[in-house]
């Protein structure tokens, strides 16, 4: 799933994260997830609530213990590295969260929240000022904003600062978990443009988690669509979005209201049927009970993620490797 011309920054191999559930049952939050994030790119994870997006980000940063499989960061298997030895690895990773108001200590001025990590990591005051000044430029904020408390800034301003703070120590990898979901649409666009500018300027590598297909299409180089703990469709964003194949991905896309689509009289794909949970994962394809194109085999055998064209994989019995499609 990686762009072979560039080195991989971080990858997961057959990653599983199971949580114990009541009555001796198991919740399979991640079930055999393999993705590779190429250095200097933004990799999008998209899917409905509860499909395992945040769990994937946390496992990649080892903020959650891994049940099975591995995480390889800069060529090193960090899956079972003891917490003490993770300290140095974690200094190369950063996270940006959904709610910028809870990302900053409300009692501290922004300047302190930005300067303190630099001081702790041995940056001189001059280096710190230079670095902060440079980043402020990219996020279009001035020194004045640094002298304020978090509640004196807007959500958009704070999220720009949270992204700048994540970049202060030049991390190798950033997980941004729904960084624009809590903001209104006009502000979302600003933040996305800031992320794209910073990617360009700093060759930033990011896992961008979202439930919004259009945002992912706009900002990500690669994408993986998740359903109930597994990847159902993945690849190069431009290739995947030109030819969405998995019935679940198509339904996610068609759920987005658009003036153009209404003009063309496009139909929304409404998913019906029972929504299985990650506790009682059904046999066969996890999506079968909601799938408008379900076949007999789908209820019996779990489909494997196969390459159907260059830069495009899909896990669906209708799309065997090589792209010969089975008609409904
Ligand atoms: N610490 C935990 N203990 C038990 N179950 C958990 C834990 N964290 C997550 N889960 C479960 O794992 C599944 C995946 O959760 P996760 O938070 O990764 O989903 P998500 O895709 O990020 O959803 P959202 O879009 O709502 O943020 C869910 O069923 C959730 O209830
Ligand atoms: Mg989440």
mmCIF file of N, CA, C and O and ligand atoms in Angstrom, residues 49-50 52-55 58 98 177-178 209, ligand 2:
data_model
loop_
_atom_site.group_PDB
_atom_site.id
_atom_site.type_symbol
_atom_site.label_atom_id
_atom_site.label_comp_id
_atom_site.label_asym_id
_atom_site.label_seq_id
_atom_site.Cartn_x
_atom_site.Cartn_y
_atom_site.Cartn_z
ATOM 1 N N UNK A 49 -18.293 6.161 12.794
ATOM 2 C CA UNK A 49 -17.942 6.140 14.211
ATOM 3 C C UNK A 49 -17.824 4.696 14.712
ATOM 4 O O UNK A 49 -18.666 3.856 14.389
ATOM 5 N N UNK A 50 -16.772 4.426 15.459
ATOM 6 C CA UNK A 50 -16.596 3.104 16.067
ATOM 7 C C UNK A 50 -15.890 2.089 15.190
ATOM 8 O O UNK A 50 -15.725 0.932 15.586
ATOM 9 N N UNK A 52 -12.811 2.004 14.377
ATOM 10 C CA UNK A 52 -11.453 1.714 14.842
ATOM 11 C C UNK A 52 -10.401 2.736 14.453
ATOM 12 O O UNK A 52 -9.196 2.501 14.637
ATOM 13 N N UNK A 53 -10.818 3.891 13.935
ATOM 14 C CA UNK A 53 -9.851 4.896 13.449
ATOM 15 C C UNK A 53 -8.918 5.384 14.567
ATOM 16 O O UNK A 53 -7.688 5.363 14.410
ATOM 17 N N UNK A 54 -9.510 5.826 15.680
ATOM 18 C CA UNK A 54 -8.671 6.352 16.769
ATOM 19 C C UNK A 54 -7.814 5.243 17.370
ATOM 20 O O UNK A 54 -6.648 5.478 17.721
ATOM 21 N N UNK A 55 -8.383 4.056 17.486
ATOM 22 C CA UNK A 55 -7.608 2.934 18.036
ATOM 23 C C UNK A 55 -6.378 2.681 17.171
ATOM 24 O O UNK A 55 -5.282 2.444 17.689
ATOM 25 N N UNK A 58 -3.814 5.384 17.910
ATOM 26 C CA UNK A 58 -3.212 5.204 19.246
ATOM 27 C C UNK A 58 -2.267 4.006 19.266
ATOM 28 O O UNK A 58 -1.213 4.060 19.898
ATOM 29 N N UNK A 98 -9.150 16.341 18.243
ATOM 30 C CA UNK A 98 -10.340 16.962 17.655
ATOM 31 C C UNK A 98 -10.684 18.309 18.306
ATOM 32 O O UNK A 98 -10.973 19.271 17.610
ATOM 33 N N UNK A 177 -6.181 13.340 14.790
ATOM 34 C CA UNK A 177 -7.427 12.590 14.961
ATOM 35 C C UNK A 177 -8.619 13.549 14.841
ATOM 36 O O UNK A 177 -8.930 14.282 15.771
ATOM 37 N N UNK A 178 -9.260 13.542 13.699
ATOM 38 C CA UNK A 178 -10.412 14.411 13.399
ATOM 39 C C UNK A 178 -10.096 15.877 13.714
ATOM 40 O O UNK A 178 -10.860 16.533 14.441
ATOM 41 N N UNK A 209 -7.038 11.306 10.442
ATOM 42 C CA UNK A 209 -8.254 10.538 10.727
ATOM 43 C C UNK A 209 -9.485 11.418 10.529
ATOM 44 O O UNK A 209 -9.517 12.557 11.018
HETATM 45 MG MG1 LIG B 2 -12.190 8.373 17.036
#
